Each structure stands twice: as structure tokens, then as C-alpha cells.
N, CA and C atoms as an extended XYZ file, in Angstrom:
465
Properties=species:S:1:pos:R:3:atomname:S:1:resname:S:1:resid:I:1 pbc="F F F"
N       176.713      152.687      -40.470 N   UNK     1
C       175.807      152.746      -39.377 CA  UNK     1
C       176.456      152.157      -38.138 C   UNK     1
N       176.197      152.875      -37.185 N   UNK     2
C       176.796      152.476      -35.922 CA  UNK     2
C       175.822      151.554      -35.195 C   UNK     2
N       176.289      150.938      -34.151 N   UNK     3
C       175.467      150.017      -33.364 CA  UNK     3
C       174.296      150.731      -32.713 C   UNK     3
N       174.461      151.981      -32.315 N   UNK     4
C       173.389      152.730      -31.680 CA  UNK     4
C       172.261      153.022      -32.661 C   UNK     4
N       172.666      153.310      -33.927 N   UNK     5
C       171.642      153.605      -34.930 CA  UNK     5
C       170.839      152.361      -35.276 C   UNK     5
N       171.539      151.198      -35.363 N   UNK     6
C       170.852      149.937      -35.682 CA  UNK     6
C       169.880      149.610      -34.536 C   UNK     6
N       170.313      149.809      -33.313 N   UNK     7
C       169.456      149.517      -32.168 CA  UNK     7
C       168.252      150.446      -32.187 C   UNK     7
N       168.410      151.682      -32.527 N   UNK     8
C       167.300      152.633      -32.591 CA  UNK     8
C       166.297      152.242      -33.665 C   UNK     8
N       166.838      151.775      -34.834 N   UNK     9
C       165.947      151.365      -35.927 CA  UNK     9
C       165.150      150.132      -35.491 C   UNK     9
N       165.809      149.175      -34.820 N   UNK    10
C       165.121      147.969      -34.371 CA  UNK    10
C       164.029      148.313      -33.349 C   UNK    10
N       164.320      149.203      -32.448 N   UNK    11
C       163.325      149.608      -31.454 CA  UNK    11
C       162.161      150.299      -32.148 C   UNK    11
N       162.442      151.117      -33.145 N   UNK    12
C       161.386      151.825      -33.864 CA  UNK    12
C       160.491      150.829      -34.625 C   UNK    12
N       161.094      149.791      -35.231 N   UNK    13
C       160.332      148.800      -35.989 CA  UNK    13
C       159.431      148.005      -35.022 C   UNK    13
N       160.018      147.540      -33.921 N   UNK    14
C       159.214      146.796      -32.939 CA  UNK    14
C       158.082      147.656      -32.360 C   UNK    14
N       158.419      148.950      -32.171 N   UNK    15
C       157.397      149.871      -31.651 CA  UNK    15
C       156.270      150.028      -32.668 C   UNK    15
N       156.565      150.107      -33.939 N   UNK    16
C       155.555      150.249      -34.994 CA  UNK    16
C       154.696      148.986      -35.078 C   UNK    16
N       155.345      147.799      -34.940 N   UNK    17
C       154.592      146.537      -34.982 CA  UNK    17
C       153.638      146.461      -33.779 C   UNK    17
N       154.131      146.838      -32.588 N   UNK    18
C       153.306      146.820      -31.386 CA  UNK    18
C       152.109      147.756      -31.518 C   UNK    18
N       152.328      148.945      -32.034 N   UNK    19
C       151.243      149.902      -32.226 CA  UNK    19
C       150.243      149.367      -33.235 C   UNK    19
N       150.678      148.679      -34.268 N   UNK    20
C       149.788      148.105      -35.288 CA  UNK    20
C       148.889      147.034      -34.650 C   UNK    20
N       149.508      146.139      -33.846 N   UNK    21
C       148.711      145.108      -33.179 CA  UNK    21
C       147.681      145.717      -32.232 C   UNK    21
N       148.070      146.726      -31.500 N   UNK    22
C       147.143      147.407      -30.588 CA  UNK    22
C       146.014      148.090      -31.359 C   UNK    22
N       146.316      148.662      -32.509 N   UNK    23
C       145.293      149.323      -33.323 CA  UNK    23
C       144.293      148.295      -33.841 C   UNK    23
N       144.782      147.140      -34.291 N   UNK    24
C       143.898      146.087      -34.790 CA  UNK    24
C       143.005      145.583      -33.641 C   UNK    24
N       143.588      145.355      -32.451 N   UNK    25
C       142.823      144.869      -31.301 CA  UNK    25
C       141.755      145.884      -30.897 C   UNK    25
N       142.089      147.170      -30.898 N   UNK    26
C       141.118      148.207      -30.564 CA  UNK    26
C       140.001      148.277      -31.601 C   UNK    26
N       140.328      148.087      -32.880 N   UNK    27
C       139.312      148.118      -33.940 CA  UNK    27
C       138.326      146.945      -33.746 C   UNK    27
N       138.862      145.746      -33.425 N   UNK    28
C       137.986      144.590      -33.198 CA  UNK    28
C       137.149      144.780      -31.933 C   UNK    28
N       137.722      145.350      -30.903 N   UNK    29
C       136.976      145.618      -29.678 CA  UNK    29
C       135.841      146.605      -29.938 C   UNK    29
N       136.092      147.572      -30.776 N   UNK    30
C       135.053      148.543      -31.123 CA  UNK    30
C       133.922      147.864      -31.880 C   UNK    30
N       134.253      146.948      -32.808 N   UNK    31
C       133.222      146.211      -33.537 CA  UNK    31
C       132.395      145.335      -32.576 C   UNK    31
N       133.076      144.697      -31.642 N   UNK    32
C       132.379      143.848      -30.671 CA  UNK    32
C       131.435      144.683      -29.817 C   UNK    32
N       131.882      145.839      -29.362 N   UNK    33
C       131.025      146.709      -28.557 CA  UNK    33
C       129.835      147.213      -29.360 C   UNK    33
N       130.071      147.498      -30.645 N   UNK    34
C       128.971      147.962      -31.498 CA  UNK    34
C       127.931      146.847      -31.679 C   UNK    34
N       128.385      145.591      -31.889 N   UNK    35
C       127.462      144.458      -32.051 CA  UNK    35
C       126.710      144.190      -30.743 C   UNK    35
N       127.393      144.322      -29.624 N   UNK    36
C       126.749      144.108      -28.327 CA  UNK    36
C       125.682      145.156      -28.072 C   UNK    36
N       125.970      146.389      -28.419 N   UNK    37
C       124.996      147.463      -28.250 CA  UNK    37
C       123.759      147.201      -29.108 C   UNK    37
N       123.965      146.755      -30.343 N   UNK    38
C       122.835      146.451      -31.221 CA  UNK    38
C       122.025      145.280      -30.672 C   UNK    38
N       122.700      144.256      -30.142 N   UNK    39
C       122.011      143.095      -29.585 CA  UNK    39
C       121.167      143.484      -28.366 C   UNK    39
N       121.716      144.316      -27.511 N   UNK    40
C       120.973      144.768      -26.335 CA  UNK    40
C       119.751      145.583      -26.757 C   UNK    40
N       119.893      146.390      -27.771 N   UNK    41
C       118.757      147.184      -28.249 CA  UNK    41
C       117.668      146.269      -28.819 C   UNK    41
N       118.063      145.250      -29.577 N   UNK    42
C       117.083      144.310      -30.139 CA  UNK    42
C       116.362      143.523      -29.036 C   UNK    42
N       117.127      143.074      -28.046 N   UNK    43
C       116.523      142.336      -26.943 CA  UNK    43
C       115.536      143.224      -26.192 C   UNK    43
N       115.886      144.459      -25.988 N   UNK    44
C       114.994      145.388      -25.297 CA  UNK    44
C       113.712      145.592      -26.092 C   UNK    44
N       113.847      145.740      -27.419 N   UNK    45
C       112.667      145.924      -28.265 CA  UNK    45
C       111.736      144.711      -28.204 C   UNK    45
N       112.291      143.508      -28.102 N   UNK    46
C       111.467      142.305      -28.058 CA  UNK    46
C       110.976      141.991      -26.646 C   UNK    46
N       111.719      142.381      -25.642 N   UNK    47
C       111.354      142.061      -24.269 CA  UNK    47
C       110.158      142.875      -23.781 C   UNK    47
N       110.056      144.109      -24.198 N   UNK    48
C       108.958      144.959      -23.730 CA  UNK    48
C       107.593      144.387      -24.151 C   UNK    48
N       107.391      144.003      -25.407 N   UNK    49
C       106.097      143.394      -25.754 CA  UNK    49
C       105.854      142.065      -25.032 C   UNK    49
N       106.925      141.281      -24.858 N   UNK    50
C       106.761      140.015      -24.145 CA  UNK    50
C       106.339      140.245      -22.700 C   UNK    50
N       106.904      141.223      -22.063 N   UNK    51
C       106.513      141.538      -20.688 CA  UNK    51
C       105.070      142.034      -20.619 C   UNK    51
N       104.665      142.800      -21.615 N   UNK    52
C       103.262      143.250      -21.657 CA  UNK    52
C       102.317      142.057      -21.812 C   UNK    52
N       102.680      141.110      -22.698 N   UNK    53
C       101.863      139.912      -22.889 CA  UNK    53
C       101.822      139.066      -21.615 C   UNK    53
N       102.953      138.947      -20.956 N   UNK    54
C       102.996      138.172      -19.717 CA  UNK    54
C       102.123      138.824      -18.648 C   UNK    54
N       102.151      140.120      -18.579 N   UNK    55
C       101.321      140.833      -17.607 CA  UNK    55
C        99.836      140.618      -17.896 C   UNK    55
N        99.470      140.675      -19.169 N   UNK    56
C        98.069      140.434      -19.540 CA  UNK    56
C        97.661      138.993      -19.219 C   UNK    56
N        98.562      138.046      -19.437 N   UNK    57
C        98.270      136.649      -19.143 CA  UNK    57
C        98.064      136.444      -17.642 C   UNK    57
N        98.886      137.081      -16.840 N   UNK    58
C        98.748      136.961      -15.381 CA  UNK    58
C        97.417      137.565      -14.929 C   UNK    58
N        97.037      138.696      -15.510 N   UNK    59
C        95.747      139.299      -15.157 CA  UNK    59
C        94.594      138.373      -15.538 C   UNK    59
N        94.675      137.761      -16.709 N   UNK    60
C        93.634      136.828      -17.154 CA  UNK    60
C        93.566      135.605      -16.233 C   UNK    60
N        94.720      135.103      -15.849 N   UNK    61
C        94.750      133.952      -14.939 CA  UNK    61
C        94.130      134.327      -13.594 C   UNK    61
N        94.385      135.511      -13.125 N   UNK    62
C        93.797      135.958      -11.860 CA  UNK    62
C        92.276      136.035      -11.973 C   UNK    62
N        91.782      136.522      -13.106 N   UNK    63
C        90.338      136.577      -13.323 CA  UNK    63
C        89.732      135.173      -13.313 C   UNK    63
N        90.400      134.230      -13.990 N   UNK    64
C        89.911      132.854      -14.030 CA  UNK    64
C        89.941      132.221      -12.641 C   UNK    64
N        90.977      132.503      -11.870 N   UNK    65
C        91.052      131.971      -10.508 CA  UNK    65
C        89.932      132.532       -9.632 C   UNK    65
N        89.589      133.790       -9.835 N   UNK    66
C        88.464      134.364       -9.097 CA  UNK    66
C        87.164      133.651       -9.456 C   UNK    66
N        86.987      133.332      -10.735 N   UNK    67
C        85.789      132.604      -11.154 CA  UNK    67
C        85.759      131.206      -10.547 C   UNK    67
N        86.907      130.524      -10.575 N   UNK    68
C        86.987      129.175      -10.005 CA  UNK    68
C        86.696      129.225       -8.509 C   UNK    68
N        87.171      130.250       -7.832 N   UNK    69
C        86.900      130.397       -6.399 CA  UNK    69
C        85.398      130.552       -6.155 C   UNK    69
N        84.745      131.341       -6.988 N   UNK    70
C        83.298      131.510       -6.849 CA  UNK    70
C        82.574      130.184       -7.092 C   UNK    70
N        83.014      129.438       -8.089 N   UNK    71
C        82.393      128.138       -8.389 CA  UNK    71
C        82.613      127.181       -7.218 C   UNK    71
N        83.824      127.166       -6.665 N   UNK    72
C        84.108      126.275       -5.535 CA  UNK    72
C        83.238      126.632       -4.331 C   UNK    72
N        83.017      127.907       -4.111 N   UNK    73
C        82.144      128.331       -3.013 CA  UNK    73
C        80.720      127.840       -3.249 C   UNK    73
N        80.234      127.972       -4.494 N   UNK    74
C        78.886      127.487       -4.814 CA  UNK    74
C        78.779      125.978       -4.642 C   UNK    74
N        79.805      125.246       -5.065 N   UNK    75
C        79.792      123.788       -4.922 CA  UNK    75
C        79.777      123.409       -3.441 C   UNK    75
N        80.520      124.122       -2.632 N   UNK    76
C        80.527      123.851       -1.203 CA  UNK    76
C        79.139      124.085       -0.601 C   UNK    76
N        78.481      125.137       -1.046 N   UNK    77
C        77.130      125.416       -0.555 CA  UNK    77
C        76.156      124.318       -0.986 C   UNK    77
N        76.269      123.869       -2.237 N   UNK    78
C        75.395      122.798       -2.729 CA  UNK    78
C        75.659      121.511       -1.949 C   UNK    78
N        76.918      121.236       -1.662 N   UNK    79
C        77.257      120.033       -0.907 CA  UNK    79
C        76.658      120.076        0.493 C   UNK    79
N        76.761      121.217        1.143 N   UNK    80
C        76.179      121.315        2.488 CA  UNK    80
C        74.659      121.188        2.430 C   UNK    80
N        74.030      121.761        1.399 N   UNK    81
C        72.574      121.617        1.245 CA  UNK    81
C        72.183      120.163        1.005 C   UNK    81
N        72.968      119.457        0.173 N   UNK    82
C        72.681      118.046       -0.091 CA  UNK    82
C        72.860      117.217        1.167 C   UNK    82
N        73.857      117.546        1.957 N   UNK    83
C        74.067      116.829        3.216 CA  UNK    83
C        72.896      117.055        4.167 C   UNK    83
N        72.444      118.293        4.251 N   UNK    84
C        71.308      118.599        5.116 CA  UNK    84
C        70.050      117.874        4.624 C   UNK    84
N        69.840      117.853        3.311 N   UNK    85
C        68.687      117.158        2.744 CA  UNK    85
C        68.766      115.662        3.028 C   UNK    85
N        69.949      115.102        2.885 N   UNK    86
C        70.131      113.674        3.139 CA  UNK    86
C        69.831      113.335        4.589 C   UNK    86
N        70.331      114.140        5.513 N   UNK    87
C        70.055      113.853        6.930 CA  UNK    87
C        68.568      114.050        7.242 C   UNK    87
N        67.921      115.023        6.597 N   UNK    88
C        66.491      115.231        6.814 CA  UNK    88
C        65.689      114.046        6.296 C   UNK    88
N        66.023      113.568        5.112 N   UNK    89
C        65.321      112.410        4.544 CA  UNK    89
C        65.551      111.181        5.410 C   UNK    89
N        66.789      110.996        5.875 N   UNK    90
C        67.094      109.823        6.707 CA  UNK    90
C        66.320      109.879        8.019 C   UNK    90
N        66.253      111.051        8.625 N   UNK    91
C        65.527      111.137        9.899 CA  UNK    91
C        64.021      111.063        9.689 C   UNK    91
N        63.517      111.557        8.552 N   UNK    92
C        62.087      111.541        8.290 CA  UNK    92
C        61.590      110.145        7.934 C   UNK    92
N        62.284      109.488        7.022 N   UNK    93
C        61.819      108.194        6.536 CA  UNK    93
C        62.511      107.019        7.203 C   UNK    93
N        63.681      107.218        7.768 N   UNK    94
C        64.441      106.109        8.349 CA  UNK    94
C        63.738      105.460        9.511 C   UNK    94
N        63.288      106.238       10.479 N   UNK    95
C        62.610      105.682       11.656 CA  UNK    95
C        61.352      104.927       11.295 C   UNK    95
N        60.450      105.529       10.534 N   UNK    96
C        59.223      104.795       10.156 CA  UNK    96
C        59.502      103.537        9.342 C   UNK    96
N        60.486      103.570        8.466 N   UNK    97
C        60.798      102.380        7.670 CA  UNK    97
C        61.309      101.257        8.553 C   UNK    97
N        62.113      101.584        9.547 N   UNK    98
C        62.597      100.562       10.476 CA  UNK    98
C        61.421       99.989       11.247 C   UNK    98
N        60.494      100.833       11.670 N   UNK    99
C        59.331      100.353       12.409 CA  UNK    99
C        58.464       99.449       11.536 C   UNK    99
N        58.256       99.832       10.279 N   UNK   100
C        57.463       99.007        9.361 CA  UNK   100
C        58.146       97.668        9.152 C   UNK   100
N        59.476       97.681        8.985 N   UNK   101
C        60.203       96.427        8.786 CA  UNK   101
C        60.099       95.545       10.026 C   UNK   101
N        60.206       96.125       11.208 N   UNK   102
C        60.081       95.349       12.444 CA  UNK   102
C        58.678       94.777       12.580 C   UNK   102
N        57.679       95.585       12.244 N   UNK   103
C        56.300       95.116       12.302 CA  UNK   103
C        56.095       93.944       11.341 C   UNK   103
N        56.618       94.064       10.128 N   UNK   104
C        56.495       92.985        9.146 CA  UNK   104
C        57.187       91.721        9.623 C   UNK   104
N        58.333       91.861       10.238 N   UNK   105
C        59.053       90.702       10.775 CA  UNK   105
C        58.241       90.037       11.881 C   UNK   105
N        57.674       90.864       12.750 N   UNK   106
C        56.849       90.319       13.831 CA  UNK   106
C        55.633       89.591       13.292 C   UNK   106
N        54.987       90.158       12.274 N   UNK   107
C        53.813       89.517       11.674 CA  UNK   107
C        54.208       88.190       11.048 C   UNK   107
N        55.333       88.139       10.351 N   UNK   108
C        55.787       86.890        9.743 CA  UNK   108
C        56.049       85.826       10.797 C   UNK   108
N        56.698       86.202       11.881 N   UNK   109
C        56.973       85.251       12.949 CA  UNK   109
C        55.675       84.766       13.591 C   UNK   109
N        54.721       85.677       13.793 N   UNK   110
C        53.444       85.290       14.402 CA  UNK   110
C        52.681       84.338       13.493 C   UNK   110
N        52.673       84.630       12.195 N   UNK   111
C        51.981       83.762       11.251 CA  UNK   111
C        52.674       82.413       11.185 C   UNK   111
N        53.997       82.414       11.161 N   UNK   112
C        54.737       81.152       11.111 CA  UNK   112
C        54.506       80.350       12.387 C   UNK   112
N        54.418       80.995       13.534 N   UNK   113
C        54.161       80.302       14.792 CA  UNK   113
C        52.762       79.721       14.829 C   UNK   113
N        51.795       80.434       14.272 N   UNK   114
C        50.422       79.940       14.220 CA  UNK   114
C        50.304       78.742       13.306 C   UNK   114
N        50.987       78.810       12.191 N   UNK   115
C        50.927       77.676       11.273 CA  UNK   115
C        51.530       76.442       11.924 C   UNK   115
N        52.623       76.602       12.667 N   UNK   116
C        53.264       75.466       13.346 CA  UNK   116
C        52.356       74.876       14.406 C   UNK   116
N        51.603       75.699       15.148 N   UNK   117
C        50.705       75.221       16.209 CA  UNK   117
C        49.504       74.518       15.626 C   UNK   117
N        48.996       74.965       14.487 N   UNK   118
C        47.801       74.385       13.894 CA  UNK   118
C        48.084       73.010       13.316 C   UNK   118
N        49.293       72.745       12.845 N   UNK   119
C        49.615       71.465       12.223 CA  UNK   119
C        50.206       70.490       13.216 C   UNK   119
N        50.420       70.894       14.448 N   UNK   120
C        50.952       69.983       15.443 CA  UNK   120
C        52.465       69.936       15.450 C   UNK   120
N        53.124       70.879       14.835 N   UNK   121
C        54.580       70.897       14.771 CA  UNK   121
C        55.197       71.710       15.893 C   UNK   121
N        54.455       71.986       16.932 N   UNK   122
C        54.987       72.843       17.986 CA  UNK   122
C        56.129       72.155       18.733 C   UNK   122
N        56.195       70.812       18.662 N   UNK   123
C        57.283       70.128       19.349 CA  UNK   123
C        58.547       70.125       18.513 C   UNK   123
N        58.483       70.523       17.258 N   UNK   124
C        59.664       70.569       16.400 CA  UNK   124
C        60.396       71.900       16.495 C   UNK   124
N        60.001       72.726       17.381 N   UNK   125
C        60.661       74.035       17.536 CA  UNK   125
C        62.108       73.796       17.940 C   UNK   125
N        63.025       74.551       17.427 N   UNK   126
C        64.428       74.332       17.795 CA  UNK   126
C        64.660       74.657       19.266 C   UNK   126
N        65.532       73.861       19.879 N   UNK   127
C        65.828       74.079       21.276 CA  UNK   127
C        66.769       75.266       21.426 C   UNK   127
N        66.624       75.912       22.535 N   UNK   128
C        67.502       77.035       22.816 CA  UNK   128
C        68.845       76.499       23.265 C   UNK   128
N        69.865       77.279       23.062 N   UNK   129
C        71.202       76.889       23.499 CA  UNK   129
C        71.230       76.849       25.019 C   UNK   129
N        72.006       75.936       25.613 N   UNK   130
C        72.052       75.856       27.073 CA  UNK   130
C        72.602       77.133       27.667 C   UNK   130
N        72.115       77.468       28.823 N   UNK   131
C        72.588       78.662       29.508 CA  UNK   131
C        74.020       78.457       29.948 C   UNK   131
N        74.740       79.527       30.033 N   UNK   132
C        76.120       79.470       30.492 CA  UNK   132
C        76.249       80.318       31.738 C   UNK   132
N        77.058       79.869       32.626 N   UNK   133
C        77.303       80.607       33.857 CA  UNK   133
C        78.630       81.338       33.705 C   UNK   133
N        78.665       82.588       34.095 N   UNK   134
C        79.878       83.389       33.981 CA  UNK   134
C        80.577       83.392       35.326 C   UNK   134
N        81.823       82.946       35.325 N   UNK   135
C        82.635       82.948       36.547 CA  UNK   135
C        83.900       83.724       36.258 C   UNK   135
N        84.092       84.800       36.941 N   UNK   136
C        85.268       85.662       36.837 CA  UNK   136
C        85.562       85.965       35.371 C   UNK   136
N        84.540       86.384       34.651 N   UNK   137
C        84.732       86.836       33.283 CA  UNK   137
C        84.809       85.723       32.268 C   UNK   137
N        84.608       84.450       32.654 N   UNK   138
C        84.661       83.353       31.693 CA  UNK   138
C        83.319       82.642       31.654 C   UNK   138
N        82.946       82.122       30.510 N   UNK   139
C        81.695       81.379       30.384 CA  UNK   139
C        81.976       79.899       30.582 C   UNK   139
N        81.212       79.263       31.453 N   UNK   140
C        81.373       77.833       31.728 CA  UNK   140
C        80.196       77.111       31.093 C   UNK   140
N        80.428       76.124       30.211 N   UNK   141
C        79.316       75.418       29.583 CA  UNK   141
C        78.496       74.646       30.610 C   UNK   141
N        77.282       74.313       30.212 N   UNK   142
C        76.364       73.607       31.111 CA  UNK   142
C        76.919       72.251       31.504 C   UNK   142
N        77.688       71.607       30.623 N   UNK   143
C        78.228       70.281       30.912 CA  UNK   143
C        79.185       70.330       32.096 C   UNK   143
N        79.844       71.410       32.318 N   UNK   144
C        80.821       71.513       33.405 CA  UNK   144
C        80.150       71.898       34.713 C   UNK   144
N        78.874       72.194       34.673 N   UNK   145
C        78.159       72.558       35.887 CA  UNK   145
C        77.481       71.359       36.533 C   UNK   145
N        77.798       70.164       36.098 N   UNK   146
C        77.233       68.991       36.739 CA  UNK   146
C        76.036       68.431       36.020 C   UNK   146
N        75.783       68.800       34.782 N   UNK   147
C        74.636       68.296       34.024 CA  UNK   147
C        75.123       67.391       32.906 C   UNK   147
N        75.934       66.430       33.222 N   UNK   148
C        76.502       65.542       32.216 CA  UNK   148
C        75.434       64.590       31.648 C   UNK   148
N        74.434       64.287       32.394 N   UNK   149
C        73.390       63.379       31.903 CA  UNK   149
C        72.558       64.034       30.809 C   UNK   149
N        72.421       65.354       30.827 N   UNK   150
C        71.637       66.048       29.808 CA  UNK   150
C        72.296       65.953       28.437 C   UNK   150
N        73.610       65.799       28.414 N   UNK   151
C        74.334       65.740       27.144 CA  UNK   151
C        73.880       64.533       26.352 C   UNK   151
N        73.758       63.402       26.978 N   UNK   152
C        73.358       62.198       26.284 CA  UNK   152
C        71.911       62.268       25.830 C   UNK   152
N        71.072       62.976       26.562 N   UNK   153
C        69.666       63.107       26.209 CA  UNK   153
C        69.502       63.989       24.960 C   UNK   153
N        70.402       64.931       24.759 N   UNK   154
C        70.303       65.827       23.603 CA  UNK   154
C        70.634       65.105       22.304 C   UNK   154
N        71.559       64.206       22.335 N   UNK   155
C        72.004       63.522       21.104 CA  UNK   155
C        70.951       62.624       20.667 C   UNK   155
């Protein structure tokens, strides 16, 4: 065998090995593509029912939200009615109740004043606070107005 024949045999062997590796790689790629196709088909079969269920759930949620909106509107109406009723009751009964309370206070004071006059306690009435004079927005006590002698009489 000559050198050319040996080189040809070596090239043929390497070529056969290369073709074998490529055939194995193509066979595995075909298996991978077949598994991927099956996986996509399975996902599609499961996704369609899930999407239908999700759509039904969204429709149900929309129905419930419509009901809640109606309830909120009714509650708002009831609240406004209660507010109107409260203001009506306050205006109807509030004024007369204040007048009755003022009348009762006046009667108590009148009765208490009469009792004090009948027993001779009219001189025990509490003294009023001394008047104050306002000068340029300030109050000046009576003692500073020249009534220093009255201070000793009060004690």
C-alpha cells in the first residue's frame, strides 16, 4: 500500500465516524422535537378548559360586583335618609328642649333666690368680680385704677 492509499483509507474512516456522529445527533434531535410536540399538544389540551373556567370565574365576579354596587347604592340612600331624619329630629325637638331646659334653670334660680330672701341670707350673695377697664386692647384691674382702698375692704 502506498501512502496515497493509506491516506484515502484514513479519510474514509474519519468520514464514516463523522457521519455516524451526525446521524446519532439527528436521531436525538428528532426525539426531542417529537417530545416537544407532544408536550405542546398536552398543554393546549389542558389550557383550553382552564381558560374557559377562568372566563366563567370572571363573569361570576362581574355579576357579584354588580350586586355589591347595587347594595352600596342602597346603603348610600339609607345613609342620606338617616341623615335627613336626624336633622329633622334635631330641629324639631332640639329647640323646644333647649327652651324647656332654660325655663327650668330660670325657675330653679328664682326659687333659690326666693328662699335666700325669705331666710335673710340676701347679704350672703356672692360679690361680682370688679369691673375692668380696657385700654388699647388690655384689661386693667380695678386696683390699678386708683381704688387701692377697696382691696383691703374686700379681704
